[in-house]
Structure formats: C-alpha cells, structure tokens
C-alpha cells in the first residue's frame, strides 16, 4: 500500500505525550508526593443528574420494542436540532433554520472534516497559538506543504500576542479559509463584536470562509462578548460555526456537538459556478456518517430542560471559580496573565526569560505542578504556559500555593 505521504510526514504528536511522560516519570520517582495537574483539557465533574437520567432512560429504552432506534438521521434528530435552534440561537436573536444545524459526535471531528469542502489548493489561515486540529487536518490533506522549524510552509499564521491583546490581525495575503476559536483555547481570551465584525467584513470582501469554533461560549461572563459569530451582521453568508456539549455539559466522554452551515453560505468551484455549501456538507455527511446515538442525543436534549440548564450553569460556575483563582494567583506572583474571565484557561508569560519547556520543568520539579507549555500550541506560544480550570477547587488552591512558593 502506498501511504498518504502528507500523513506520513506529520511531526510526531509531541505536546501532550511529552507532558504525560514527564509527569509519569516525576510521579514514579516520588510516589508519595502527588503531582498536581493544571494541564487538563478535560472536564472533571460528572454529568448532571437530570442529564444522566435522560441518557440512562433512553439507553434502557433501546432494549424495548417502543424505545428501540436503529440508524439515527445523518444530520441529527429533529428534536435536538430544534432545541439547539431555539435555545442557542433564537433566544439570542439569531434567526437560523433547524436544517442549518448538523448534529455530530463532537466539534473536533467536524473541525477536522470541514477541510473536505475546500479545494485542494485552498489557502488556510489559523491564529497562533492554536488548537492543533485545524492545521493538522489540512496538513494531512496535503494543503500545508512541509513542516520546517516548527512552522507549516504554506499555512498563514495570525499571531495572537500580549502586544495585540490576543486579537488576531487580518491576513496580509489572500486566504480562502480562516479558522477562529473564541473564547480561545489556549489563550483564554475572547473577541468582542467589533473584532469579530472585522473578520466577517474581511471574509465578505475577499470571499473567504470563516470556521468559528465556539466550544467555550457557555463560559463567557462578559455580556458584551458575542456567544455566536452569527450575532455579527452578515456572518451567515461567510461562516460555519462548530459547537460542543463537551465542556459546558460535561460530554467529553458522551460525545455530542453540532455544526451550523447556514443555507445562505455559498462557495465557488474552479469554473466560477456557485454552490450551496450546506448542500455539499449534507452530501458529504450522507456518504460518510450514520448519525449519533439516540441515547446521546436524548442526553443532549435534556441539557435544554430547566433542570439540565441549571446543572450546566453550576458546572460552568464551578470551573470559572477556579479560573478566577488561577488568574489572581498568577498576577499575584508577578506574571503577565490573561484569559480566565470568558474561558476556563489562563495564559501567562513565563518568568525570567525561561522558555515554555524550561518553565514546565521548573514547576514540575520545584512545585510538583504540571502546566501546559505554550510552545506546544504553535510558534506564537513560546514563552507562555497554559493553566486549566478543569480541576477541583482544592487542587487548584493547593497548586497555586505551591507555584507561589516555587516562584518566591
Ligand atoms: C475541547 C475542545 C473542543 C471540543 O471537542 P469535542 O470533540 O466536541 O469534544 C473543540 N474545540 C476546542 C478548541 C476545544 O478545546
């Protein structure tokens, strides 16, 4: 078999594997003294009781003639599409059709699959630092050229730094697709209406597509920050939005998300003919997917019941309490720290000119605390590290005390 050479040439999965390996080794050398992990990108609370009950009830029903379901519709059950339309969009003044919403097993697989919509030589832009899937999926499709010196040859990087307040600049050369994730993983920062509008206006003017990953929108506490790119005028003509139940409803192990591909979104082929992107996406899904489990979609529906909403609000508040603590502590330690207000991550500069990995090793040895080195999220992450609020308040407080002592 001749393998996909672009896949075979991918750099090794480096970040989380190396963090894991270092933490395991450190733990082995001193098993009595646990390493506290502030690098976790996974929720730690169990599902809310109301949501878990709906999940269990639907699963038990599968063993009865009335409750049994075979293949789910490839686009998702209408009951869930309608609930998302009403609660996540109409309630915020965004007018979508339920058919614009496509249910999936999570935002990551959709963020990865969307590249199949693009021409083979489409020019791609991502923010830097960045959640890796957007670049990786395009690299595997052969769109990004070679990986040299930590950068993809043909990828357009939009640097997000302390200097620009983590607001990406518009691309300086023409691009076809811009991936944006706000509130952002890893920087924990959000974009306001005006900043999002600059991108929407750019995309309209240059006939570019925005892929907007809104996995953390439920963590926004600032009223002025849009929850959806579609709150920006004209966005339905240029943007696809990916969302997930993973973080706000604790579905990382249940697996459910959705992607919005508005009916008004058009693309052009090589001959200049226009196509409905929604129809292309539907075509693709029908060929490649057989739907998401009925019981999972019932669990997701329960998220929108008043009890489910309350459970999710409480979980988000629990994590955001940790985020607040991490931000305050990092600043009290004299570090330049960002995020933590509209997202469950704090992004801070390493002290004393240490690079990301040096500081990771320093904290692991001196404080027995594991953080995530910023350089793992792209060249723009060098000199930064990420703290995650997905933890217990006790662990978070204890980790903060240890970091403070190590930095004194
Ligand atoms: C966690 C996360 C997701 C969620 O992915 P799922 O596949 O839905 O679990 C999506 N985007 C970003 C940026 C994330 O951090």
mmCIF file with all atom_site columns, C-alpha atoms in Angstrom, residues 151-272:
data_model
loop_
_atom_site.group_PDB
_atom_site.id
_atom_site.type_symbol
_atom_site.label_atom_id
_atom_site.label_alt_id
_atom_site.label_comp_id
_atom_site.label_asym_id
_atom_site.label_entity_id
_atom_site.label_seq_id
_atom_site.pdbx_PDB_ins_code
_atom_site.Cartn_x
_atom_site.Cartn_y
_atom_site.Cartn_z
_atom_site.occupancy
_atom_site.B_iso_or_equiv
_atom_site.pdbx_formal_charge
_atom_site.auth_seq_id
_atom_site.auth_comp_id
_atom_site.auth_asym_id
_atom_site.auth_atom_id
_atom_site.pdbx_PDB_model_num
ATOM 1   C CA . UNK A 1 151 ? 6.074   26.014 11.045  1.00 0.00 ? 151 UNK A CA 1
ATOM 2   C CA . UNK A 1 152 ? 3.987   24.779 8.124   1.00 0.00 ? 152 UNK A CA 1
ATOM 3   C CA . UNK A 1 153 ? 5.352   26.140 4.889   1.00 0.00 ? 153 UNK A CA 1
ATOM 4   C CA . UNK A 1 154 ? 2.008   27.092 3.328   1.00 0.00 ? 154 UNK A CA 1
ATOM 5   C CA . UNK A 1 155 ? -0.022  27.922 6.447   1.00 0.00 ? 155 UNK A CA 1
ATOM 6   C CA . UNK A 1 156 ? -0.859  31.555 7.122   1.00 0.00 ? 156 UNK A CA 1
ATOM 7   C CA . UNK A 1 157 ? -0.261  32.343 10.819  1.00 0.00 ? 157 UNK A CA 1
ATOM 8   C CA . UNK A 1 158 ? -2.186  35.134 12.545  1.00 0.00 ? 158 UNK A CA 1
ATOM 9   C CA . UNK A 1 159 ? -0.140  35.887 15.673  1.00 0.00 ? 159 UNK A CA 1
ATOM 10  C CA . UNK A 1 160 ? -2.045  36.461 18.935  1.00 0.00 ? 160 UNK A CA 1
ATOM 11  C CA . UNK A 1 161 ? 0.293   38.018 21.472  1.00 0.00 ? 161 UNK A CA 1
ATOM 12  C CA . UNK A 1 162 ? 0.256   40.140 24.597  1.00 0.00 ? 162 UNK A CA 1
ATOM 13  C CA . UNK A 1 163 ? 1.132   43.085 22.339  1.00 0.00 ? 163 UNK A CA 1
ATOM 14  C CA . UNK A 1 164 ? -2.047  42.820 20.234  1.00 0.00 ? 164 UNK A CA 1
ATOM 15  C CA . UNK A 1 165 ? -4.177  41.776 23.210  1.00 0.00 ? 165 UNK A CA 1
ATOM 16  C CA . UNK A 1 166 ? -4.565  38.297 21.638  1.00 0.00 ? 166 UNK A CA 1
ATOM 17  C CA . UNK A 1 167 ? -6.732  39.770 18.890  1.00 0.00 ? 167 UNK A CA 1
ATOM 18  C CA . UNK A 1 168 ? -5.529  38.256 15.600  1.00 0.00 ? 168 UNK A CA 1
ATOM 19  C CA . UNK A 1 169 ? -4.632  40.635 12.755  1.00 0.00 ? 169 UNK A CA 1
ATOM 20  C CA . UNK A 1 170 ? -6.430  40.224 9.413   1.00 0.00 ? 170 UNK A CA 1
ATOM 21  C CA . UNK A 1 171 ? -4.485  38.107 6.898   1.00 0.00 ? 171 UNK A CA 1
ATOM 22  C CA . UNK A 1 172 ? -1.927  40.143 4.952   1.00 0.00 ? 172 UNK A CA 1
ATOM 23  C CA . UNK A 1 173 ? -2.154  37.971 1.857   1.00 0.00 ? 173 UNK A CA 1
ATOM 24  C CA . UNK A 1 174 ? -5.267  36.448 0.282   1.00 0.00 ? 174 UNK A CA 1
ATOM 25  C CA . UNK A 1 175 ? -6.623  33.355 2.059   1.00 0.00 ? 175 UNK A CA 1
ATOM 26  C CA . UNK A 1 176 ? -9.658  31.153 1.406   1.00 0.00 ? 176 UNK A CA 1
ATOM 27  C CA . UNK A 1 177 ? -10.346 29.883 4.922   1.00 0.00 ? 177 UNK A CA 1
ATOM 28  C CA . UNK A 1 178 ? -9.758  31.415 8.365   1.00 0.00 ? 178 UNK A CA 1
ATOM 29  C CA . UNK A 1 179 ? -10.159 29.250 11.462  1.00 0.00 ? 179 UNK A CA 1
ATOM 30  C CA . UNK A 1 180 ? -11.081 31.245 14.566  1.00 0.00 ? 180 UNK A CA 1
ATOM 31  C CA . UNK A 1 181 ? -11.716 29.831 18.039  1.00 0.00 ? 181 UNK A CA 1
ATOM 32  C CA . UNK A 1 182 ? -13.170 32.270 20.581  1.00 0.00 ? 182 UNK A CA 1
ATOM 33  C CA . UNK A 1 183 ? -13.275 32.156 23.570  1.00 0.00 ? 183 UNK A CA 1
ATOM 34  C CA . UNK A 1 184 ? -9.850  30.795 22.771  1.00 0.00 ? 184 UNK A CA 1
ATOM 35  C CA . UNK A 1 185 ? -8.068  27.652 23.711  1.00 0.00 ? 185 UNK A CA 1
ATOM 36  C CA . UNK A 1 186 ? -5.242  28.087 24.754  1.00 0.00 ? 186 UNK A CA 1
ATOM 37  C CA . UNK A 1 187 ? -5.153  31.852 25.499  1.00 0.00 ? 187 UNK A CA 1
ATOM 38  C CA . UNK A 1 188 ? -8.478  32.005 27.359  1.00 0.00 ? 188 UNK A CA 1
ATOM 39  C CA . UNK A 1 189 ? -9.269  35.343 25.697  1.00 0.00 ? 189 UNK A CA 1
ATOM 40  C CA . UNK A 1 190 ? -12.465 36.318 23.846  1.00 0.00 ? 190 UNK A CA 1
ATOM 41  C CA . UNK A 1 191 ? -13.210 38.681 20.961  1.00 0.00 ? 191 UNK A CA 1
ATOM 42  C CA . UNK A 1 192 ? -15.797 41.453 21.157  1.00 0.00 ? 192 UNK A CA 1
ATOM 43  C CA . UNK A 1 193 ? -18.310 42.350 18.486  1.00 0.00 ? 193 UNK A CA 1
ATOM 44  C CA . UNK A 1 194 ? -16.106 44.860 16.660  1.00 0.00 ? 194 UNK A CA 1
ATOM 45  C CA . UNK A 1 195 ? -13.182 42.437 16.403  1.00 0.00 ? 195 UNK A CA 1
ATOM 46  C CA . UNK A 1 196 ? -15.424 39.666 15.055  1.00 0.00 ? 196 UNK A CA 1
ATOM 47  C CA . UNK A 1 197 ? -17.041 42.086 12.625  1.00 0.00 ? 197 UNK A CA 1
ATOM 48  C CA . UNK A 1 198 ? -13.629 42.953 11.124  1.00 0.00 ? 198 UNK A CA 1
ATOM 49  C CA . UNK A 1 199 ? -13.228 39.282 10.231  1.00 0.00 ? 199 UNK A CA 1
ATOM 50  C CA . UNK A 1 200 ? -16.766 38.928 8.887   1.00 0.00 ? 200 UNK A CA 1
ATOM 51  C CA . UNK A 1 201 ? -16.297 42.054 6.749   1.00 0.00 ? 201 UNK A CA 1
ATOM 52  C CA . UNK A 1 202 ? -12.949 40.758 5.524   1.00 0.00 ? 202 UNK A CA 1
ATOM 53  C CA . UNK A 1 203 ? -14.464 37.382 4.604   1.00 0.00 ? 203 UNK A CA 1
ATOM 54  C CA . UNK A 1 204 ? -17.333 39.051 2.726   1.00 0.00 ? 204 UNK A CA 1
ATOM 55  C CA . UNK A 1 205 ? -14.981 41.304 0.822   1.00 0.00 ? 205 UNK A CA 1
ATOM 56  C CA . UNK A 1 206 ? -12.450 38.571 -0.066  1.00 0.00 ? 206 UNK A CA 1
ATOM 57  C CA . UNK A 1 207 ? -14.934 35.694 -0.498  1.00 0.00 ? 207 UNK A CA 1
ATOM 58  C CA . UNK A 1 208 ? -13.233 33.795 2.304   1.00 0.00 ? 208 UNK A CA 1
ATOM 59  C CA . UNK A 1 209 ? -14.829 31.317 4.700   1.00 0.00 ? 209 UNK A CA 1
ATOM 60  C CA . UNK A 1 210 ? -14.599 31.619 8.496   1.00 0.00 ? 210 UNK A CA 1
ATOM 61  C CA . UNK A 1 211 ? -14.695 28.399 10.517  1.00 0.00 ? 211 UNK A CA 1
ATOM 62  C CA . UNK A 1 212 ? -15.684 29.571 14.000  1.00 0.00 ? 212 UNK A CA 1
ATOM 63  C CA . UNK A 1 213 ? -15.086 27.166 16.884  1.00 0.00 ? 213 UNK A CA 1
ATOM 64  C CA . UNK A 1 214 ? -17.362 28.245 19.745  1.00 0.00 ? 214 UNK A CA 1
ATOM 65  C CA . UNK A 1 215 ? -16.741 25.267 22.054  1.00 0.00 ? 215 UNK A CA 1
ATOM 66  C CA . UNK A 1 216 ? -16.299 27.598 25.063  1.00 0.00 ? 216 UNK A CA 1
ATOM 67  C CA . UNK A 1 217 ? -19.161 30.035 24.513  1.00 0.00 ? 217 UNK A CA 1
ATOM 68  C CA . UNK A 1 218 ? -21.033 28.940 27.651  1.00 0.00 ? 218 UNK A CA 1
ATOM 69  C CA . UNK A 1 219 ? -18.063 30.162 29.709  1.00 0.00 ? 219 UNK A CA 1
ATOM 70  C CA . UNK A 1 220 ? -18.442 33.785 28.581  1.00 0.00 ? 220 UNK A CA 1
ATOM 71  C CA . UNK A 1 221 ? -19.223 36.052 31.543  1.00 0.00 ? 221 UNK A CA 1
ATOM 72  C CA . UNK A 1 222 ? -18.795 39.421 29.793  1.00 0.00 ? 222 UNK A CA 1
ATOM 73  C CA . UNK A 1 223 ? -22.201 40.467 28.442  1.00 0.00 ? 223 UNK A CA 1
ATOM 74  C CA . UNK A 1 224 ? -20.608 42.402 25.576  1.00 0.00 ? 224 UNK A CA 1
ATOM 75  C CA . UNK A 1 225 ? -18.922 39.302 24.084  1.00 0.00 ? 225 UNK A CA 1
ATOM 76  C CA . UNK A 1 226 ? -20.999 37.606 21.322  1.00 0.00 ? 226 UNK A CA 1
ATOM 77  C CA . UNK A 1 227 ? -21.882 33.944 22.014  1.00 0.00 ? 227 UNK A CA 1
ATOM 78  C CA . UNK A 1 228 ? -22.090 33.131 18.327  1.00 0.00 ? 228 UNK A CA 1
ATOM 79  C CA . UNK A 1 229 ? -20.420 34.510 15.192  1.00 0.00 ? 229 UNK A CA 1
ATOM 80  C CA . UNK A 1 230 ? -23.963 34.820 13.769  1.00 0.00 ? 230 UNK A CA 1
ATOM 81  C CA . UNK A 1 231 ? -24.648 37.657 16.192  1.00 0.00 ? 231 UNK A CA 1
ATOM 82  C CA . UNK A 1 232 ? -22.472 39.633 13.784  1.00 0.00 ? 232 UNK A CA 1
ATOM 83  C CA . UNK A 1 233 ? -24.391 41.006 10.827  1.00 0.00 ? 233 UNK A CA 1
ATOM 84  C CA . UNK A 1 234 ? -23.692 39.204 7.555   1.00 0.00 ? 234 UNK A CA 1
ATOM 85  C CA . UNK A 1 235 ? -21.930 36.239 9.183   1.00 0.00 ? 235 UNK A CA 1
ATOM 86  C CA . UNK A 1 236 ? -24.437 33.708 7.825   1.00 0.00 ? 236 UNK A CA 1
ATOM 87  C CA . UNK A 1 237 ? -23.049 34.378 4.348   1.00 0.00 ? 237 UNK A CA 1
ATOM 88  C CA . UNK A 1 238 ? -19.436 33.624 5.300   1.00 0.00 ? 238 UNK A CA 1
ATOM 89  C CA . UNK A 1 239 ? -19.195 31.484 8.446   1.00 0.00 ? 239 UNK A CA 1
ATOM 90  C CA . UNK A 1 240 ? -19.536 27.914 9.638   1.00 0.00 ? 240 UNK A CA 1
ATOM 91  C CA . UNK A 1 241 ? -19.798 27.512 13.435  1.00 0.00 ? 241 UNK A CA 1
ATOM 92  C CA . UNK A 1 242 ? -18.735 24.414 15.403  1.00 0.00 ? 242 UNK A CA 1
ATOM 93  C CA . UNK A 1 243 ? -20.063 23.861 18.924  1.00 0.00 ? 243 UNK A CA 1
ATOM 94  C CA . UNK A 1 244 ? -19.816 21.150 21.510  1.00 0.00 ? 244 UNK A CA 1
ATOM 95  C CA . UNK A 1 245 ? -21.584 19.797 24.573  1.00 0.00 ? 245 UNK A CA 1
ATOM 96  C CA . UNK A 1 246 ? -18.183 18.617 25.822  1.00 0.00 ? 246 UNK A CA 1
ATOM 97  C CA . UNK A 1 247 ? -17.055 21.393 28.108  1.00 0.00 ? 247 UNK A CA 1
ATOM 98  C CA . UNK A 1 248 ? -20.216 23.116 29.394  1.00 0.00 ? 248 UNK A CA 1
ATOM 99  C CA . UNK A 1 249 ? -22.333 19.957 29.786  1.00 0.00 ? 249 UNK A CA 1
ATOM 100 C CA . UNK A 1 250 ? -19.518 17.531 30.633  1.00 0.00 ? 250 UNK A CA 1
ATOM 101 C CA . UNK A 1 251 ? -19.939 15.476 27.426  1.00 0.00 ? 251 UNK A CA 1
ATOM 102 C CA . UNK A 1 252 ? -16.245 14.790 26.717  1.00 0.00 ? 252 UNK A CA 1
ATOM 103 C CA . UNK A 1 253 ? -16.904 11.072 27.215  1.00 0.00 ? 253 UNK A CA 1
ATOM 104 C CA . UNK A 1 254 ? -20.521 11.074 25.961  1.00 0.00 ? 254 UNK A CA 1
ATOM 105 C CA . UNK A 1 255 ? -19.633 12.737 22.603  1.00 0.00 ? 255 UNK A CA 1
ATOM 106 C CA . UNK A 1 256 ? -22.048 15.227 21.080  1.00 0.00 ? 256 UNK A CA 1
ATOM 107 C CA . UNK A 1 257 ? -21.677 18.508 19.257  1.00 0.00 ? 257 UNK A CA 1
ATOM 108 C CA . UNK A 1 258 ? -23.144 20.438 16.365  1.00 0.00 ? 258 UNK A CA 1
ATOM 109 C CA . UNK A 1 259 ? -22.052 22.405 13.333  1.00 0.00 ? 259 UNK A CA 1
ATOM 110 C CA . UNK A 1 260 ? -24.011 25.211 11.715  1.00 0.00 ? 260 UNK A CA 1
ATOM 111 C CA . UNK A 1 261 ? -23.758 25.519 7.939   1.00 0.00 ? 261 UNK A CA 1
ATOM 112 C CA . UNK A 1 262 ? -26.214 28.277 7.000   1.00 0.00 ? 262 UNK A CA 1
ATOM 113 C CA . UNK A 1 263 ? -28.304 27.929 3.848   1.00 0.00 ? 263 UNK A CA 1
ATOM 114 C CA . UNK A 1 264 ? -27.068 31.316 2.696   1.00 0.00 ? 264 UNK A CA 1
ATOM 115 C CA . UNK A 1 265 ? -23.416 30.281 2.607   1.00 0.00 ? 265 UNK A CA 1
ATOM 116 C CA . UNK A 1 266 ? -22.118 29.939 -0.957  1.00 0.00 ? 266 UNK A CA 1
ATOM 117 C CA . UNK A 1 267 ? -18.832 28.700 -2.410  1.00 0.00 ? 267 UNK A CA 1
ATOM 118 C CA . UNK A 1 268 ? -17.391 28.749 -5.920  1.00 0.00 ? 268 UNK A CA 1
ATOM 119 C CA . UNK A 1 269 ? -15.784 25.981 -7.950  1.00 0.00 ? 269 UNK A CA 1
ATOM 120 C CA . UNK A 1 270 ? -12.818 26.320 -10.340 1.00 0.00 ? 270 UNK A CA 1
ATOM 121 C CA . UNK A 1 271 ? -15.118 27.365 -13.182 1.00 0.00 ? 271 UNK A CA 1
ATOM 122 C CA . UNK A 1 272 ? -16.675 30.113 -11.084 1.00 0.00 ? 272 UNK A CA 1
#
